[in-house]
């Protein structure tokens, strides 16, 4: 079993789709843990609604390909089409961040995901959930990475969000 971390985001019917994504995770994987939910302004979008973002971790012995296929299937079940432009509104976005300590392009997925080091909406909840865990490439723990992070124009703030598995 490896510890897997995923980022989850939505800017369309945010409460509903975040809850649906978490329910899908909790019914499929063991030992699900989640960060707080953060609201953030869209990054890279010319026009868009604010996102809800969080990070979840769980244990799995699935391959990277199986994990990626599962994430894409759940997104698709919630209305995301594979040809959707990168910077467009989305009901549900689930991205693999890390799979154990795997590094490199594995089954077509780059691990760890670059967004960890570049986006506050990924790093802050990851640092909250796994403060002492080390980034598989950088080597620093996520709490240290967050303390050194300059969010610039990437504003985000915690929101009240209730979810029960």
JSON list of N, CA and C in Angstrom, two decimals, residues 37-98:
[
{"chain": "A", "resi": 37, "resn": "UNK", "atom": "N", "xyz": [-11.31, 22.82, 3.18]},
{"chain": "A", "resi": 37, "resn": "UNK", "atom": "CA", "xyz": [-11.64, 23.29, 1.83]},
{"chain": "A", "resi": 37, "resn": "UNK", "atom": "C", "xyz": [-11.30, 24.77, 1.77]},
{"chain": "A", "resi": 38, "resn": "UNK", "atom": "N", "xyz": [-10.67, 25.15, 0.66]},
{"chain": "A", "resi": 38, "resn": "UNK", "atom": "CA", "xyz": [-10.27, 26.53, 0.44]},
{"chain": "A", "resi": 38, "resn": "UNK", "atom": "C", "xyz": [-10.99, 27.07, -0.78]},
{"chain": "A", "resi": 39, "resn": "UNK", "atom": "N", "xyz": [-11.40, 28.33, -0.69]},
{"chain": "A", "resi": 39, "resn": "UNK", "atom": "CA", "xyz": [-11.90, 29.01, -1.86]},
{"chain": "A", "resi": 39, "resn": "UNK", "atom": "C", "xyz": [-10.75, 29.80, -2.46]},
{"chain": "A", "resi": 40, "resn": "UNK", "atom": "N", "xyz": [-10.64, 29.76, -3.77]},
{"chain": "A", "resi": 40, "resn": "UNK", "atom": "CA", "xyz": [-9.55, 30.49, -4.42]},
{"chain": "A", "resi": 40, "resn": "UNK", "atom": "C", "xyz": [-10.05, 31.12, -5.71]},
{"chain": "A", "resi": 41, "resn": "UNK", "atom": "N", "xyz": [-9.39, 32.21, -6.04]},
{"chain": "A", "resi": 41, "resn": "UNK", "atom": "CA", "xyz": [-9.68, 32.84, -7.32]},
{"chain": "A", "resi": 41, "resn": "UNK", "atom": "C", "xyz": [-9.06, 31.97, -8.41]},
{"chain": "A", "resi": 42, "resn": "UNK", "atom": "N", "xyz": [-9.67, 31.92, -9.57]},
{"chain": "A", "resi": 42, "resn": "UNK", "atom": "CA", "xyz": [-9.13, 31.08, -10.64]},
{"chain": "A", "resi": 42, "resn": "UNK", "atom": "C", "xyz": [-7.76, 31.57, -11.10]},
{"chain": "A", "resi": 43, "resn": "UNK", "atom": "N", "xyz": [-6.85, 30.64, -11.36]},
{"chain": "A", "resi": 43, "resn": "UNK", "atom": "CA", "xyz": [-5.50, 30.95, -11.83]},
{"chain": "A", "resi": 43, "resn": "UNK", "atom": "C", "xyz": [-5.42, 30.56, -13.30]},
{"chain": "A", "resi": 44, "resn": "UNK", "atom": "N", "xyz": [-5.05, 31.52, -14.15]},
{"chain": "A", "resi": 44, "resn": "UNK", "atom": "CA", "xyz": [-4.91, 31.24, -15.57]},
{"chain": "A", "resi": 44, "resn": "UNK", "atom": "C", "xyz": [-6.19, 31.43, -16.37]},
{"chain": "A", "resi": 45, "resn": "UNK", "atom": "N", "xyz": [-7.30, 31.72, -15.70]},
{"chain": "A", "resi": 45, "resn": "UNK", "atom": "CA", "xyz": [-8.58, 31.90, -16.37]},
{"chain": "A", "resi": 45, "resn": "UNK", "atom": "C", "xyz": [-8.78, 33.38, -16.65]},
{"chain": "A", "resi": 46, "resn": "UNK", "atom": "N", "xyz": [-9.25, 33.70, -17.83]},
{"chain": "A", "resi": 46, "resn": "UNK", "atom": "CA", "xyz": [-9.59, 35.09, -18.12]},
{"chain": "A", "resi": 46, "resn": "UNK", "atom": "C", "xyz": [-10.90, 35.46, -17.43]},
{"chain": "A", "resi": 47, "resn": "UNK", "atom": "N", "xyz": [-11.81, 34.53, -17.39]},
{"chain": "A", "resi": 47, "resn": "UNK", "atom": "CA", "xyz": [-13.10, 34.78, -16.77]},
{"chain": "A", "resi": 47, "resn": "UNK", "atom": "C", "xyz": [-13.54, 33.48, -16.12]},
{"chain": "A", "resi": 48, "resn": "UNK", "atom": "N", "xyz": [-13.82, 33.54, -14.86]},
{"chain": "A", "resi": 48, "resn": "UNK", "atom": "CA", "xyz": [-14.27, 32.31, -14.20]},
{"chain": "A", "resi": 48, "resn": "UNK", "atom": "C", "xyz": [-14.69, 32.56, -12.77]},
{"chain": "A", "resi": 49, "resn": "UNK", "atom": "N", "xyz": [-15.48, 31.63, -12.28]},
{"chain": "A", "resi": 49, "resn": "UNK", "atom": "CA", "xyz": [-15.93, 31.69, -10.90]},
{"chain": "A", "resi": 49, "resn": "UNK", "atom": "C", "xyz": [-14.86, 31.14, -9.99]},
{"chain": "A", "resi": 50, "resn": "UNK", "atom": "N", "xyz": [-14.91, 31.55, -8.73]},
{"chain": "A", "resi": 50, "resn": "UNK", "atom": "CA", "xyz": [-13.96, 31.04, -7.75]},
{"chain": "A", "resi": 50, "resn": "UNK", "atom": "C", "xyz": [-14.10, 29.53, -7.59]},
{"chain": "A", "resi": 51, "resn": "UNK", "atom": "N", "xyz": [-13.00, 28.90, -7.24]},
{"chain": "A", "resi": 51, "resn": "UNK", "atom": "CA", "xyz": [-12.94, 27.46, -7.03]},
{"chain": "A", "resi": 51, "resn": "UNK", "atom": "C", "xyz": [-13.02, 27.12, -5.55]},
{"chain": "A", "resi": 52, "resn": "UNK", "atom": "N", "xyz": [-13.49, 25.92, -5.27]},
{"chain": "A", "resi": 52, "resn": "UNK", "atom": "CA", "xyz": [-13.23, 25.25, -4.01]},
{"chain": "A", "resi": 52, "resn": "UNK", "atom": "C", "xyz": [-12.14, 24.23, -4.30]},
{"chain": "A", "resi": 53, "resn": "UNK", "atom": "N", "xyz": [-11.14, 24.16, -3.43]},
{"chain": "A", "resi": 53, "resn": "UNK", "atom": "CA", "xyz": [-10.03, 23.22, -3.58]},
{"chain": "A", "resi": 53, "resn": "UNK", "atom": "C", "xyz": [-9.71, 22.58, -2.24]},
{"chain": "A", "resi": 54, "resn": "UNK", "atom": "N", "xyz": [-9.26, 21.35, -2.30]},
{"chain": "A", "resi": 54, "resn": "UNK", "atom": "CA", "xyz": [-8.76, 20.67, -1.12]},
{"chain": "A", "resi": 54, "resn": "UNK", "atom": "C", "xyz": [-7.84, 19.55, -1.58]},
{"chain": "A", "resi": 55, "resn": "UNK", "atom": "N", "xyz": [-7.18, 18.93, -0.62]},
{"chain": "A", "resi": 55, "resn": "UNK", "atom": "CA", "xyz": [-6.33, 17.76, -0.89]},
{"chain": "A", "resi": 55, "resn": "UNK", "atom": "C", "xyz": [-6.85, 16.61, -0.04]},
{"chain": "A", "resi": 56, "resn": "UNK", "atom": "N", "xyz": [-6.83, 15.43, -0.63]},
{"chain": "A", "resi": 56, "resn": "UNK", "atom": "CA", "xyz": [-7.21, 14.21, 0.09]},
{"chain": "A", "resi": 56, "resn": "UNK", "atom": "C", "xyz": [-6.08, 13.20, -0.04]},
{"chain": "A", "resi": 57, "resn": "UNK", "atom": "N", "xyz": [-5.91, 12.38, 0.99]},
{"chain": "A", "resi": 57, "resn": "UNK", "atom": "CA", "xyz": [-4.95, 11.29, 0.93]},
{"chain": "A", "resi": 57, "resn": "UNK", "atom": "C", "xyz": [-5.67, 9.99, 1.28]},
{"chain": "A", "resi": 58, "resn": "UNK", "atom": "N", "xyz": [-5.13, 8.90, 0.75]},
{"chain": "A", "resi": 58, "resn": "UNK", "atom": "CA", "xyz": [-5.66, 7.57, 1.03]},
{"chain": "A", "resi": 58, "resn": "UNK", "atom": "C", "xyz": [-4.59, 6.55, 0.70]},
{"chain": "A", "resi": 59, "resn": "UNK", "atom": "N", "xyz": [-4.81, 5.34, 1.12]},
{"chain": "A", "resi": 59, "resn": "UNK", "atom": "CA", "xyz": [-3.87, 4.26, 0.83]},
{"chain": "A", "resi": 59, "resn": "UNK", "atom": "C", "xyz": [-4.42, 3.41, -0.31]},
{"chain": "A", "resi": 60, "resn": "UNK", "atom": "N", "xyz": [-3.51, 2.98, -1.19]},
{"chain": "A", "resi": 60, "resn": "UNK", "atom": "CA", "xyz": [-3.94, 2.15, -2.32]},
{"chain": "A", "resi": 60, "resn": "UNK", "atom": "C", "xyz": [-2.77, 1.32, -2.82]},
{"chain": "A", "resi": 61, "resn": "UNK", "atom": "N", "xyz": [-3.09, 0.16, -3.35]},
{"chain": "A", "resi": 61, "resn": "UNK", "atom": "CA", "xyz": [-2.07, -0.64, -4.02]},
{"chain": "A", "resi": 61, "resn": "UNK", "atom": "C", "xyz": [-2.30, -0.64, -5.53]},
{"chain": "A", "resi": 62, "resn": "UNK", "atom": "N", "xyz": [-3.17, 0.26, -6.02]},
{"chain": "A", "resi": 62, "resn": "UNK", "atom": "CA", "xyz": [-3.44, 0.37, -7.43]},
{"chain": "A", "resi": 62, "resn": "UNK", "atom": "C", "xyz": [-2.24, 0.95, -8.16]},
{"chain": "A", "resi": 63, "resn": "UNK", "atom": "N", "xyz": [-2.12, 0.63, -9.44]},
{"chain": "A", "resi": 63, "resn": "UNK", "atom": "CA", "xyz": [-1.07, 1.22, -10.27]},
{"chain": "A", "resi": 63, "resn": "UNK", "atom": "C", "xyz": [-1.43, 2.68, -10.55]},
{"chain": "A", "resi": 64, "resn": "UNK", "atom": "N", "xyz": [-0.45, 3.45, -11.00]},
{"chain": "A", "resi": 64, "resn": "UNK", "atom": "CA", "xyz": [-0.70, 4.84, -11.38]},
{"chain": "A", "resi": 64, "resn": "UNK", "atom": "C", "xyz": [-1.74, 4.90, -12.49]},
{"chain": "A", "resi": 65, "resn": "UNK", "atom": "N", "xyz": [-1.66, 4.01, -13.46]},
{"chain": "A", "resi": 65, "resn": "UNK", "atom": "CA", "xyz": [-2.63, 3.99, -14.56]},
{"chain": "A", "resi": 65, "resn": "UNK", "atom": "C", "xyz": [-4.04, 3.74, -14.03]},
{"chain": "A", "resi": 66, "resn": "UNK", "atom": "N", "xyz": [-4.19, 2.82, -13.10]},
{"chain": "A", "resi": 66, "resn": "UNK", "atom": "CA", "xyz": [-5.51, 2.54, -12.53]},
{"chain": "A", "resi": 66, "resn": "UNK", "atom": "C", "xyz": [-6.04, 3.75, -11.76]},
{"chain": "A", "resi": 67, "resn": "UNK", "atom": "N", "xyz": [-5.17, 4.38, -10.98]},
{"chain": "A", "resi": 67, "resn": "UNK", "atom": "CA", "xyz": [-5.57, 5.56, -10.21]},
{"chain": "A", "resi": 67, "resn": "UNK", "atom": "C", "xyz": [-6.00, 6.70, -11.15]},
{"chain": "A", "resi": 68, "resn": "UNK", "atom": "N", "xyz": [-5.20, 6.94, -12.18]},
{"chain": "A", "resi": 68, "resn": "UNK", "atom": "CA", "xyz": [-5.51, 8.01, -13.13]},
{"chain": "A", "resi": 68, "resn": "UNK", "atom": "C", "xyz": [-6.82, 7.72, -13.86]},
{"chain": "A", "resi": 69, "resn": "UNK", "atom": "N", "xyz": [-7.03, 6.50, -14.28]},
{"chain": "A", "resi": 69, "resn": "UNK", "atom": "CA", "xyz": [-8.27, 6.13, -14.97]},
{"chain": "A", "resi": 69, "resn": "UNK", "atom": "C", "xyz": [-9.47, 6.33, -14.05]},
{"chain": "A", "resi": 70, "resn": "UNK", "atom": "N", "xyz": [-9.32, 5.97, -12.77]},
{"chain": "A", "resi": 70, "resn": "UNK", "atom": "CA", "xyz": [-10.41, 6.15, -11.81]},
{"chain": "A", "resi": 70, "resn": "UNK", "atom": "C", "xyz": [-10.74, 7.63, -11.67]},
{"chain": "A", "resi": 71, "resn": "UNK", "atom": "N", "xyz": [-9.73, 8.48, -11.50]},
{"chain": "A", "resi": 71, "resn": "UNK", "atom": "CA", "xyz": [-9.95, 9.93, -11.37]},
{"chain": "A", "resi": 71, "resn": "UNK", "atom": "C", "xyz": [-10.69, 10.47, -12.59]},
{"chain": "A", "resi": 72, "resn": "UNK", "atom": "N", "xyz": [-10.25, 10.10, -13.77]},
{"chain": "A", "resi": 72, "resn": "UNK", "atom": "CA", "xyz": [-10.87, 10.61, -15.00]},
{"chain": "A", "resi": 72, "resn": "UNK", "atom": "C", "xyz": [-12.30, 10.08, -15.15]},
{"chain": "A", "resi": 73, "resn": "UNK", "atom": "N", "xyz": [-12.55, 8.85, -14.72]},
{"chain": "A", "resi": 73, "resn": "UNK", "atom": "CA", "xyz": [-13.90, 8.29, -14.79]},
{"chain": "A", "resi": 73, "resn": "UNK", "atom": "C", "xyz": [-14.86, 9.07, -13.88]},
{"chain": "A", "resi": 74, "resn": "UNK", "atom": "N", "xyz": [-14.41, 9.37, -12.65]},
{"chain": "A", "resi": 74, "resn": "UNK", "atom": "CA", "xyz": [-15.26, 10.12, -11.72]},
{"chain": "A", "resi": 74, "resn": "UNK", "atom": "C", "xyz": [-15.51, 11.53, -12.26]},
{"chain": "A", "resi": 75, "resn": "UNK", "atom": "N", "xyz": [-14.48, 12.16, -12.81]},
{"chain": "A", "resi": 75, "resn": "UNK", "atom": "CA", "xyz": [-14.68, 13.48, -13.43]},
{"chain": "A", "resi": 75, "resn": "UNK", "atom": "C", "xyz": [-15.72, 13.40, -14.54]},
{"chain": "A", "resi": 76, "resn": "UNK", "atom": "N", "xyz": [-15.59, 12.40, -15.39]},
{"chain": "A", "resi": 76, "resn": "UNK", "atom": "CA", "xyz": [-16.52, 12.22, -16.51]},
{"chain": "A", "resi": 76, "resn": "UNK", "atom": "C", "xyz": [-17.94, 11.99, -16.01]},
{"chain": "A", "resi": 77, "resn": "UNK", "atom": "N", "xyz": [-18.10, 11.20, -14.96]},
{"chain": "A", "resi": 77, "resn": "UNK", "atom": "CA", "xyz": [-19.42, 10.95, -14.39]},
{"chain": "A", "resi": 77, "resn": "UNK", "atom": "C", "xyz": [-20.07, 12.24, -13.88]},
{"chain": "A", "resi": 78, "resn": "UNK", "atom": "N", "xyz": [-19.25, 13.24, -13.63]},
{"chain": "A", "resi": 78, "resn": "UNK", "atom": "CA", "xyz": [-19.75, 14.53, -13.15]},
{"chain": "A", "resi": 78, "resn": "UNK", "atom": "C", "xyz": [-19.68, 15.61, -14.22]},
{"chain": "A", "resi": 79, "resn": "UNK", "atom": "N", "xyz": [-19.70, 15.18, -15.48]},
{"chain": "A", "resi": 79, "resn": "UNK", "atom": "CA", "xyz": [-19.86, 16.12, -16.57]},
{"chain": "A", "resi": 79, "resn": "UNK", "atom": "C", "xyz": [-18.62, 16.67, -17.21]},
{"chain": "A", "resi": 80, "resn": "UNK", "atom": "N", "xyz": [-17.45, 16.23, -16.82]},
{"chain": "A", "resi": 80, "resn": "UNK", "atom": "CA", "xyz": [-16.23, 16.74, -17.44]},
{"chain": "A", "resi": 80, "resn": "UNK", "atom": "C", "xyz": [-15.91, 15.91, -18.67]},
{"chain": "A", "resi": 81, "resn": "UNK", "atom": "N", "xyz": [-15.72, 16.57, -19.78]},
{"chain": "A", "resi": 81, "resn": "UNK", "atom": "CA", "xyz": [-15.39, 15.90, -21.02]},
{"chain": "A", "resi": 81, "resn": "UNK", "atom": "C", "xyz": [-13.87, 15.90, -21.22]},
{"chain": "A", "resi": 82, "resn": "UNK", "atom": "N", "xyz": [-13.32, 14.85, -21.82]},
{"chain": "A", "resi": 82, "resn": "UNK", "atom": "CA", "xyz": [-11.86, 14.77, -21.99]},
{"chain": "A", "resi": 82, "resn": "UNK", "atom": "C", "xyz": [-11.28, 15.90, -22.83]},
{"chain": "A", "resi": 83, "resn": "UNK", "atom": "N", "xyz": [-12.06, 16.48, -23.72]},
{"chain": "A", "resi": 83, "resn": "UNK", "atom": "CA", "xyz": [-11.54, 17.54, -24.60]},
{"chain": "A", "resi": 83, "resn": "UNK", "atom": "C", "xyz": [-11.81, 18.94, -24.05]},
{"chain": "A", "resi": 84, "resn": "UNK", "atom": "N", "xyz": [-12.21, 19.04, -22.78]},
{"chain": "A", "resi": 84, "resn": "UNK", "atom": "CA", "xyz": [-12.47, 20.34, -22.18]},
{"chain": "A", "resi": 84, "resn": "UNK", "atom": "C", "xyz": [-11.16, 21.14, -22.13]},
{"chain": "A", "resi": 85, "resn": "UNK", "atom": "N", "xyz": [-11.19, 22.41, -22.57]},
{"chain": "A", "resi": 85, "resn": "UNK", "atom": "CA", "xyz": [-9.97, 23.23, -22.50]},
{"chain": "A", "resi": 85, "resn": "UNK", "atom": "C", "xyz": [-9.44, 23.33, -21.08]},
{"chain": "A", "resi": 86, "resn": "UNK", "atom": "N", "xyz": [-8.12, 23.46, -20.95]},
{"chain": "A", "resi": 86, "resn": "UNK", "atom": "CA", "xyz": [-7.47, 23.47, -19.64]},
{"chain": "A", "resi": 86, "resn": "UNK", "atom": "C", "xyz": [-8.03, 24.57, -18.73]},
{"chain": "A", "resi": 87, "resn": "UNK", "atom": "N", "xyz": [-8.13, 25.77, -19.21]},
{"chain": "A", "resi": 87, "resn": "UNK", "atom": "CA", "xyz": [-8.57, 26.89, -18.37]},
{"chain": "A", "resi": 87, "resn": "UNK", "atom": "C", "xyz": [-10.04, 27.20, -18.62]},
{"chain": "A", "resi": 88, "resn": "UNK", "atom": "N", "xyz": [-10.89, 26.26, -18.23]},
{"chain": "A", "resi": 88, "resn": "UNK", "atom": "CA", "xyz": [-12.33, 26.45, -18.37]},
{"chain": "A", "resi": 88, "resn": "UNK", "atom": "C", "xyz": [-13.02, 25.99, -17.09]},
{"chain": "A", "resi": 89, "resn": "UNK", "atom": "N", "xyz": [-14.23, 26.50, -16.83]},
{"chain": "A", "resi": 89, "resn": "UNK", "atom": "CA", "xyz": [-14.95, 26.08, -15.63]},
{"chain": "A", "resi": 89, "resn": "UNK", "atom": "C", "xyz": [-15.12, 24.57, -15.61]},
{"chain": "A", "resi": 90, "resn": "UNK", "atom": "N", "xyz": [-15.16, 24.02, -14.39]},
{"chain": "A", "resi": 90, "resn": "UNK", "atom": "CA", "xyz": [-15.30, 22.57, -14.28]},
{"chain": "A", "resi": 90, "resn": "UNK", "atom": "C", "xyz": [-16.11, 22.21, -13.05]},
{"chain": "A", "resi": 91, "resn": "UNK", "atom": "N", "xyz": [-16.89, 21.15, -13.24]},
{"chain": "A", "resi": 91, "resn": "UNK", "atom": "CA", "xyz": [-17.70, 20.65, -12.13]},
{"chain": "A", "resi": 91, "resn": "UNK", "atom": "C", "xyz": [-16.83, 19.92, -11.13]},
{"chain": "A", "resi": 92, "resn": "UNK", "atom": "N", "xyz": [-15.92, 19.07, -11.63]},
{"chain": "A", "resi": 92, "resn": "UNK", "atom": "CA", "xyz": [-15.08, 18.29, -10.74]},
{"chain": "A", "resi": 92, "resn": "UNK", "atom": "C", "xyz": [-13.74, 18.03, -11.41]},
{"chain": "A", "resi": 93, "resn": "UNK", "atom": "N", "xyz": [-12.68, 18.31, -10.68]},
{"chain": "A", "resi": 93, "resn": "UNK", "atom": "CA", "xyz": [-11.32, 18.08, -11.15]},
{"chain": "A", "resi": 93, "resn": "UNK", "atom": "C", "xyz": [-10.61, 17.29, -10.06]},
{"chain": "A", "resi": 94, "resn": "UNK", "atom": "N", "xyz": [-10.10, 16.11, -10.40]},
{"chain": "A", "resi": 94, "resn": "UNK", "atom": "CA", "xyz": [-9.36, 15.28, -9.44]},
{"chain": "A", "resi": 94, "resn": "UNK", "atom": "C", "xyz": [-8.02, 14.96, -10.09]},
{"chain": "A", "resi": 95, "resn": "UNK", "atom": "N", "xyz": [-6.94, 15.46, -9.48]},
{"chain": "A", "resi": 95, "resn": "UNK", "atom": "CA", "xyz": [-5.60, 15.26, -10.04]},
{"chain": "A", "resi": 95, "resn": "UNK", "atom": "C", "xyz": [-4.71, 14.51, -9.07]},
{"chain": "A", "resi": 96, "resn": "UNK", "atom": "N", "xyz": [-4.00, 13.51, -9.58]},
{"chain": "A", "resi": 96, "resn": "UNK", "atom": "CA", "xyz": [-2.99, 12.82, -8.76]},
{"chain": "A", "resi": 96, "resn": "UNK", "atom": "C", "xyz": [-1.86, 13.79, -8.48]},
{"chain": "A", "resi": 97, "resn": "UNK", "atom": "N", "xyz": [-1.50, 13.93, -7.21]},
{"chain": "A", "resi": 97, "resn": "UNK", "atom": "CA", "xyz": [-0.36, 14.75, -6.82]},
{"chain": "A", "resi": 97, "resn": "UNK", "atom": "C", "xyz": [0.87, 13.89, -6.58]},
{"chain": "A", "resi": 98, "resn": "UNK", "atom": "N", "xyz": [0.70, 12.88, -5.73]},
{"chain": "A", "resi": 98, "resn": "UNK", "atom": "CA", "xyz": [1.79, 11.96, -5.42]},
{"chain": "A", "resi": 98, "resn": "UNK", "atom": "C", "xyz": [1.23, 10.55, -5.28]}
]
